[in-house]
Every structure is written in structure tokens, then in C-alpha cells.
């Protein structure tokens, strides 16, 4: 039975990189990994949320580090990863959590025919190409180290009829499942696992602004009878990052309260 923390290259605690860690699900993942003894680096795009997250976590600088980094900007990502490597050594766990689900001003989802090429491309860039960039950047050192954990945050919308999200979002999250499987196959011989967590409706800043009617109808489809919490998603991420999950790779794990779409 495997126990203990993943090995590190520096003899200190393992390092985790979480994208979109300033709020919502990502923030709870950051908090959970910190509590579990990891060094945690996170990136996000809004300075006020980053500041709020750092103030609320109040961890010392050798345990927590944040960067204003857009995952679609390869240079920014590379600079940040270099900085973390210089400070803490190699990153052993990557959580690709940053994601966007743009809605119109009335919070409705844009239909295909009303969607511009730019709207489509932006969502694919953040939700799918962002994880690709980070996996490509971090996998070589995980391979060299003989250990690594990659966790992609997908969505029920990538697995079932998307009822609340747009076509760009559903396609990006379905693509992330394919990327998870392909990366899992490549990396499995090197001690690196790659899995996808597919949340259903989770209470967060992303779902909060939805109309009451949208949330009521979403609730009616969840057999467990409530929305999930970001902490529950963080528990699952912590398990997948642990040595105990060493035989799970290429999997997409639903966390939906029993919902599986229409
Ligand atoms: N909340 C839900 O119900 C739900 C359901 C299924 C899947 N998800 C997925 O979970 C993840 C987190 O969702 P959430 O509800 O916490 O969202 P959120 O909007 O509350 O947080 C998203 C975070 O990602 C960051 N981010 C956005 N674009 C970025 C970029 N280009 N570069 C770097 N960071 C960026 C934001 O700054 C923010 O910190 C997303 O991938 C989302 O698709 C959420």
C-alpha cells in the first residue's frame, strides 16, 4: 500500500502548480494542497482576486507563491514556471483548473450561429490549449523525476448534453478528456498519471451569476438534491495527486451529485 508524500527533487515538500487558483474551485484546491503540506504556486488573471486569495491564505513565502499569468500566453507561463523551479525545484503536481464559460449579458449561452470565431477561439485557447501548454512544459521534468500527477478540471458539459454551457465550452471540455487520455498513455510508463475531474454544478463565482430559474432547473436534475462545493472537488484532486491513486490514469471522474445530463 503506497503511503507518504510524492518524492521531490529538492528534499522539501512537493510543489504543486494550480492554474486559476485565485477563486472558486481553484482556490479551494490551493487551500487543500497547502493544508496537506505541499508548496503551492498558483496563477490567475485578476489582480484583485489574487490579492484576496493571498490575504486569506496567509501562508509563508516558501509555501505559497502567486503569479498574474494568462495560460494562453506561453511566454508568461514559461517565465513563471522557471521562477518556481529556481525557488522550489521541480513541480510534481499540475492542476489545470483555469477555465472560462462566457455568457451573454443576460447570462444566456450564445447559440452557434451567433458565436464569433473570436469567442470560439478564446474559450478553446484558455480551456484546452492552456492545459496543453502546461502539460508540454512540465511533463519532461516529471518524466526525468519518475513521478508526476496531472489533474485536468473538465466538466459534465464535456460528457453529456450541455444544457447551461455554450458549444465552445462543451467542445473545449470534451477535448480535455481526449487530451487527458492521450497524455496518460504517453506518460504512464514514466510514473506520471493524468486524470480529469468532471464537475457538475458547483457553487462558485462562475455559476453564481446565473439566473435563479437556471439554477432551480439545474438543481432539479441533481439526484443528490444540492449543488456541489469547491471543497468536494478539492478532496478529489488531493486524492488523485496522492500516491494512493497510482493505478488511476486516463480516467475522467464525475463529481456531479448523480447527474449525467439529458
Ligand atoms: N463551477 C462549476 O459549476 C463548474 C462546473 C464544471 C466545471 N467547472 C470548471 O472548473 C474550473 C474552475 O471553475 P470555477 O467555477 O472555480 O471558475 P471561476 O471563474 O470562479 O474561477 C476561474 C479561475 O480561472 C482563472 N482564469 C480564467 N482565465 C484564465 C487564464 N486565461 N489564465 C489564467 N487563469 C485564468 C480566473 O482568474 C479564476 O481565478 C473551470 O475549468 C471550470 O470550467 C466548474
CSV table of C-alpha atoms and ligand atoms in Angstrom, one decimal:
chain,number,residue,atom,x,y,z
A,1,UNK,CA,0.0,0.0,0.0
A,2,UNK,CA,1.7,3.2,-1.1
A,3,UNK,CA,1.9,5.9,1.7
A,4,UNK,CA,3.6,9.2,2.3
A,5,UNK,CA,4.2,12.2,0.1
A,6,UNK,CA,5.4,12.1,-3.5
A,7,UNK,CA,9.2,12.3,-3.8
A,8,UNK,CA,10.7,15.7,-4.6
A,9,UNK,CA,13.9,16.7,-6.3
A,10,UNK,CA,14.9,19.1,-3.5
A,11,UNK,CA,14.2,17.2,-0.3
A,12,UNK,CA,11.5,19.6,0.7
A,13,UNK,CA,7.7,19.3,0.3
A,14,UNK,CA,6.4,18.6,-3.2
A,15,UNK,CA,5.4,21.5,-5.3
A,16,UNK,CA,2.0,22.0,-7.0
A,17,UNK,CA,1.1,24.4,-9.7
A,18,UNK,CA,-2.6,25.3,-9.9
A,19,UNK,CA,-4.0,27.4,-12.7
A,20,UNK,CA,-6.9,29.7,-11.9
A,21,UNK,CA,-6.2,29.3,-8.2
A,22,UNK,CA,-7.4,32.7,-7.1
A,23,UNK,CA,-11.0,31.9,-6.6
A,24,UNK,CA,-13.7,29.2,-6.8
A,25,UNK,CA,-12.7,25.6,-7.2
A,26,UNK,CA,-9.0,26.5,-7.9
A,27,UNK,CA,-8.8,28.5,-4.7
A,28,UNK,CA,-10.1,25.5,-2.6
A,29,UNK,CA,-7.6,23.2,-4.4
A,30,UNK,CA,-4.8,25.6,-3.4
A,31,UNK,CA,-6.0,25.7,0.1
A,32,UNK,CA,-6.3,21.9,0.3
A,33,UNK,CA,-2.8,21.3,-1.0
A,34,UNK,CA,-1.4,23.9,1.4
A,35,UNK,CA,-3.1,22.1,4.3
A,36,UNK,CA,-1.7,18.8,3.0
A,37,UNK,CA,1.9,20.1,3.3
A,38,UNK,CA,2.7,20.9,-0.3
A,39,UNK,CA,4.3,24.1,-1.6
A,40,UNK,CA,1.7,25.7,-3.8
A,41,UNK,CA,2.1,28.1,-6.8
A,42,UNK,CA,-0.9,29.4,-8.5
A,43,UNK,CA,-1.7,31.6,-11.4
A,44,UNK,CA,-4.7,33.7,-12.3
A,45,UNK,CA,-5.6,36.8,-14.4
A,46,UNK,CA,-7.4,39.2,-12.0
A,47,UNK,CA,-5.1,41.1,-9.5
A,48,UNK,CA,-7.9,41.7,-7.0
A,49,UNK,CA,-8.7,38.0,-6.7
A,50,UNK,CA,-5.0,37.1,-6.4
A,51,UNK,CA,-4.6,39.6,-3.7
A,52,UNK,CA,-7.7,38.5,-1.8
A,53,UNK,CA,-6.6,34.8,-2.1
A,54,UNK,CA,-3.1,35.6,-0.7
A,55,UNK,CA,-4.5,37.6,2.2
A,56,UNK,CA,-7.0,34.9,3.1
A,57,UNK,CA,-4.5,32.0,2.9
A,58,UNK,CA,-1.7,33.8,4.8
A,59,UNK,CA,1.0,31.2,4.1
A,60,UNK,CA,4.7,32.0,4.3
A,61,UNK,CA,6.6,32.8,1.0
A,62,UNK,CA,8.4,29.4,1.0
A,63,UNK,CA,5.0,27.6,0.9
A,64,UNK,CA,2.8,29.8,-1.4
A,65,UNK,CA,3.5,31.8,-4.5
A,66,UNK,CA,1.2,33.5,-7.0
A,67,UNK,CA,1.6,35.0,-10.4
A,68,UNK,CA,-0.6,37.1,-12.7
A,69,UNK,CA,-0.3,34.8,-15.7
A,70,UNK,CA,-2.6,34.2,-18.6
A,71,UNK,CA,-2.4,30.5,-19.5
A,72,UNK,CA,-2.8,31.4,-23.2
A,73,UNK,CA,0.4,33.4,-23.1
A,74,UNK,CA,3.2,30.8,-23.5
A,75,UNK,CA,6.0,33.3,-22.6
A,76,UNK,CA,4.3,34.3,-19.4
A,77,UNK,CA,3.7,30.7,-18.4
A,78,UNK,CA,7.3,29.7,-19.1
A,79,UNK,CA,8.7,32.7,-17.1
A,80,UNK,CA,6.5,31.8,-14.1
A,81,UNK,CA,7.4,28.0,-14.2
A,82,UNK,CA,11.1,29.0,-14.4
A,83,UNK,CA,10.7,31.2,-11.4
A,84,UNK,CA,9.1,28.4,-9.4
A,85,UNK,CA,11.7,25.9,-10.4
A,86,UNK,CA,14.5,28.2,-9.3
A,87,UNK,CA,12.9,28.7,-5.9
A,88,UNK,CA,11.5,25.2,-5.2
A,89,UNK,CA,12.9,22.7,-7.7
A,90,UNK,CA,10.7,20.7,-10.0
A,91,UNK,CA,6.9,20.8,-9.9
A,92,UNK,CA,5.5,17.3,-9.2
A,93,UNK,CA,1.7,18.1,-9.4
A,94,UNK,CA,0.0,20.1,-12.0
A,95,UNK,CA,-3.7,21.1,-11.7
A,96,UNK,CA,-5.1,22.6,-14.9
A,97,UNK,CA,-8.1,24.3,-13.4
A,98,UNK,CA,-8.3,27.7,-15.2
A,99,UNK,CA,-11.4,27.8,-17.3
A,100,UNK,CA,-13.9,30.3,-18.7
A,101,UNK,CA,-17.6,29.8,-19.7
A,102,UNK,CA,-18.6,33.1,-21.3
A,103,UNK,CA,-22.3,34.1,-21.2
A,104,UNK,CA,-24.1,37.0,-22.8
A,105,UNK,CA,-25.1,39.9,-20.6
A,106,UNK,CA,-28.4,38.3,-19.9
A,107,UNK,CA,-26.4,35.2,-18.7
A,108,UNK,CA,-27.8,33.1,-21.6
A,109,UNK,CA,-25.5,30.9,-23.6
A,110,UNK,CA,-24.6,32.2,-27.1
A,111,UNK,CA,-26.0,29.9,-29.8
A,112,UNK,CA,-23.7,28.6,-32.5
A,113,UNK,CA,-24.9,30.9,-35.2
A,114,UNK,CA,-24.4,34.0,-33.0
A,115,UNK,CA,-20.9,33.0,-31.9
A,116,UNK,CA,-18.0,34.8,-33.5
A,117,UNK,CA,-14.8,33.0,-34.5
A,118,UNK,CA,-13.0,35.1,-31.7
A,119,UNK,CA,-15.4,33.9,-29.0
A,120,UNK,CA,-14.9,30.3,-30.0
A,121,UNK,CA,-11.1,30.6,-30.2
A,122,UNK,CA,-10.7,32.3,-26.8
A,123,UNK,CA,-12.6,29.5,-25.0
A,124,UNK,CA,-10.6,26.8,-26.8
A,125,UNK,CA,-7.4,28.7,-26.0
A,126,UNK,CA,-8.0,29.0,-22.3
A,127,UNK,CA,-9.8,25.7,-21.6
A,128,UNK,CA,-7.9,23.4,-23.9
A,129,UNK,CA,-4.7,24.9,-25.3
A,130,UNK,CA,-3.8,26.3,-21.8
A,131,UNK,CA,-3.6,22.7,-20.3
A,132,UNK,CA,-1.7,21.5,-23.4
A,133,UNK,CA,0.9,24.2,-22.9
A,134,UNK,CA,1.4,23.4,-19.3
A,135,UNK,CA,1.5,19.6,-19.7
A,136,UNK,CA,4.1,20.0,-22.5
A,137,UNK,CA,6.2,22.3,-20.3
A,138,UNK,CA,6.1,20.2,-17.1
A,139,UNK,CA,5.9,16.6,-18.3
A,140,UNK,CA,9.7,16.4,-19.3
A,141,UNK,CA,10.8,17.1,-15.7
A,142,UNK,CA,8.1,14.7,-14.3
A,143,UNK,CA,9.5,12.0,-16.7
A,144,UNK,CA,13.1,12.7,-15.5
A,145,UNK,CA,11.9,12.5,-11.9
A,146,UNK,CA,10.0,9.3,-12.5
A,147,UNK,CA,6.9,10.7,-10.8
A,148,UNK,CA,4.2,13.2,-11.5
A,149,UNK,CA,0.5,13.9,-11.2
A,150,UNK,CA,-1.5,15.9,-13.7
A,151,UNK,CA,-5.1,16.7,-13.0
A,152,UNK,CA,-7.3,18.4,-15.5
A,153,UNK,CA,-10.6,20.1,-14.4
A,154,UNK,CA,-13.1,19.2,-17.1
A,155,UNK,CA,-16.9,19.4,-16.9
A,156,UNK,CA,-20.1,17.5,-17.1
A,157,UNK,CA,-20.7,19.7,-20.1
A,158,UNK,CA,-17.9,17.8,-21.9
A,159,UNK,CA,-19.6,14.4,-21.2
A,160,UNK,CA,-23.3,15.0,-21.6
A,161,UNK,CA,-25.8,17.2,-23.4
A,162,UNK,CA,-24.6,20.7,-22.5
A,163,UNK,CA,-27.7,22.5,-21.0
A,164,UNK,CA,-26.1,25.6,-19.5
A,165,UNK,CA,-22.8,26.0,-21.2
A,166,UNK,CA,-22.1,27.1,-24.8
A,167,UNK,CA,-20.8,25.0,-27.7
A,168,UNK,CA,-17.3,26.4,-27.3
A,169,UNK,CA,-17.2,25.4,-23.6
A,170,UNK,CA,-18.6,21.9,-24.2
A,171,UNK,CA,-16.2,21.3,-27.1
A,172,UNK,CA,-13.2,22.5,-25.0
A,173,UNK,CA,-14.1,20.2,-22.1
A,174,UNK,CA,-14.7,17.2,-24.3
A,175,UNK,CA,-11.3,17.9,-25.9
A,176,UNK,CA,-9.7,18.0,-22.5
A,177,UNK,CA,-10.9,14.4,-21.9
A,178,UNK,CA,-9.2,13.4,-25.1
A,179,UNK,CA,-6.0,15.3,-24.1
A,180,UNK,CA,-6.1,13.5,-20.7
A,181,UNK,CA,-6.3,10.1,-22.3
A,182,UNK,CA,-3.5,10.8,-24.8
A,183,UNK,CA,-1.2,12.3,-22.2
A,184,UNK,CA,-2.0,9.4,-19.8
A,185,UNK,CA,-0.9,6.9,-22.5
A,186,UNK,CA,2.4,8.8,-23.2
A,187,UNK,CA,3.3,9.4,-19.6
A,188,UNK,CA,2.2,6.2,-17.9
A,189,UNK,CA,5.5,4.3,-18.4
A,190,UNK,CA,7.3,7.2,-16.6
A,191,UNK,CA,5.3,7.1,-13.3
A,192,UNK,CA,3.2,10.1,-14.3
A,193,UNK,CA,-0.6,9.8,-14.1
A,194,UNK,CA,-3.0,12.1,-15.9
A,195,UNK,CA,-6.7,12.3,-14.9
A,196,UNK,CA,-9.7,14.5,-15.5
A,197,UNK,CA,-12.2,15.6,-12.9
A,198,UNK,CA,-15.6,16.4,-14.4
A,199,UNK,CA,-17.7,18.5,-12.0
A,200,UNK,CA,-21.4,19.1,-12.4
A,201,UNK,CA,-22.9,22.2,-10.9
A,202,UNK,CA,-20.6,23.5,-8.2
A,203,UNK,CA,-21.2,26.7,-6.2
A,204,UNK,CA,-18.7,29.3,-7.4
A,205,UNK,CA,-18.2,32.7,-8.8
A,206,UNK,CA,-18.6,31.1,-12.3
A,207,UNK,CA,-22.1,29.7,-11.5
A,208,UNK,CA,-23.2,32.3,-9.0
A,209,UNK,CA,-24.4,34.9,-11.6
A,210,UNK,CA,-26.8,32.5,-13.3
A,211,UNK,CA,-30.5,33.4,-13.2
A,212,UNK,CA,-32.5,31.9,-10.3
A,213,UNK,CA,-34.6,30.0,-12.9
A,214,UNK,CA,-31.4,28.5,-14.4
A,215,UNK,CA,-30.1,27.4,-11.0
A,216,UNK,CA,-33.6,26.0,-10.0
A,217,UNK,CA,-33.8,23.9,-13.1
A,218,UNK,CA,-30.1,22.8,-12.7
A,219,UNK,CA,-30.9,21.7,-9.1
A,220,UNK,CA,-33.9,19.7,-10.2
A,221,UNK,CA,-31.6,17.5,-12.3
A,222,UNK,CA,-29.3,16.6,-9.5
A,223,UNK,CA,-30.3,13.3,-7.7
A,224,UNK,CA,-28.4,14.2,-4.5
A,225,UNK,CA,-30.6,17.4,-4.4
A,226,UNK,CA,-27.9,20.1,-3.9
A,227,UNK,CA,-25.1,21.8,-5.8
A,228,UNK,CA,-21.5,20.5,-5.1
A,229,UNK,CA,-19.0,22.5,-3.2
A,230,UNK,CA,-15.5,23.5,-4.3
A,231,UNK,CA,-14.1,21.8,-1.2
A,232,UNK,CA,-15.6,18.5,-2.5
A,233,UNK,CA,-13.7,18.9,-5.8
A,234,UNK,CA,-10.5,19.8,-3.9
A,235,UNK,CA,-10.8,16.5,-1.9
A,236,UNK,CA,-10.9,14.5,-5.2
A,237,UNK,CA,-7.9,16.5,-6.6
A,238,UNK,CA,-6.0,15.8,-3.4
A,239,UNK,CA,-6.7,12.1,-3.7
A,240,UNK,CA,-5.7,11.9,-7.4
A,241,UNK,CA,-2.4,13.7,-6.5
A,242,UNK,CA,-1.6,11.2,-3.8
A,243,UNK,CA,0.5,8.1,-4.2
A,244,UNK,CA,-2.7,6.1,-3.3
A,245,UNK,CA,-4.1,7.0,-6.8
A,246,UNK,CA,-1.1,5.5,-8.6
A,247,UNK,CA,-3.1,3.0,-10.6
A,248,UNK,CA,-5.6,5.5,-11.9
A,249,UNK,CA,-4.7,7.2,-15.1
A,250,UNK,CA,-6.5,8.4,-18.2
A,251,UNK,CA,-9.7,8.4,-16.2
A,252,UNK,CA,-12.4,11.1,-16.1
A,253,UNK,CA,-14.1,11.1,-12.8
A,254,UNK,CA,-17.6,12.6,-12.4
A,255,UNK,CA,-18.4,14.7,-9.4
A,256,UNK,CA,-22.0,15.7,-10.2
A,257,UNK,CA,-24.3,14.5,-7.4
A,258,UNK,CA,-25.5,11.8,-9.6
A,259,UNK,CA,-26.4,14.0,-12.6
A,260,UNK,CA,-25.4,12.8,-16.0
A,261,UNK,CA,-27.1,15.3,-18.3
A,262,UNK,CA,-30.1,14.9,-20.5
B,1,LIG,N1,-18.4,25.9,-11.0
B,1,LIG,C1,-18.9,24.9,-11.7
B,1,LIG,O1,-20.1,24.6,-11.5
B,1,LIG,C2,-18.0,24.1,-12.7
B,1,LIG,C3,-18.6,23.0,-13.3
B,1,LIG,C4,-17.9,22.2,-14.1
B,1,LIG,C5,-16.6,22.6,-14.4
B,1,LIG,N2,-16.0,23.7,-13.8
B,1,LIG,C6,-14.6,24.0,-14.2
B,1,LIG,O2,-13.9,24.2,-13.0
B,1,LIG,C7,-12.9,25.2,-13.2
B,1,LIG,C8,-13.0,26.3,-12.2
B,1,LIG,O3,-14.3,26.9,-12.3
B,1,LIG,P1,-14.8,27.9,-11.2
B,1,LIG,O4,-16.2,27.7,-11.1
B,1,LIG,O5,-14.0,27.9,-10.0
B,1,LIG,O6,-14.4,29.3,-12.0
B,1,LIG,P2,-14.1,30.8,-11.5
B,1,LIG,O7,-14.5,31.7,-12.7
B,1,LIG,O8,-14.6,31.0,-10.2
B,1,LIG,O9,-12.5,30.7,-11.4
B,1,LIG,C9,-11.7,30.5,-12.6
B,1,LIG,C10,-10.3,31.0,-12.3
B,1,LIG,O10,-9.6,30.8,-13.5
B,1,LIG,C11,-8.8,32.0,-13.7
B,1,LIG,N3,-8.6,32.2,-15.2
B,1,LIG,C12,-9.5,32.4,-16.1
B,1,LIG,N4,-9.0,32.6,-17.3
B,1,LIG,C13,-7.6,32.4,-17.1
B,1,LIG,C14,-6.5,32.5,-18.0
B,1,LIG,N5,-6.6,32.7,-19.3
B,1,LIG,N6,-5.3,32.3,-17.4
B,1,LIG,C15,-5.1,32.0,-16.1
B,1,LIG,N7,-6.2,32.0,-15.2
B,1,LIG,C16,-7.4,32.2,-15.8
B,1,LIG,C17,-9.6,33.1,-13.1
B,1,LIG,O11,-8.8,34.2,-12.9
B,1,LIG,C18,-10.2,32.4,-11.9
B,1,LIG,O12,-9.2,32.5,-10.8
B,1,LIG,C19,-13.0,25.7,-14.7
B,1,LIG,O13,-12.2,25.0,-15.5
B,1,LIG,C20,-14.5,25.3,-15.0
B,1,LIG,O14,-14.7,25.1,-16.3
B,1,LIG,C21,-16.7,24.5,-13.0
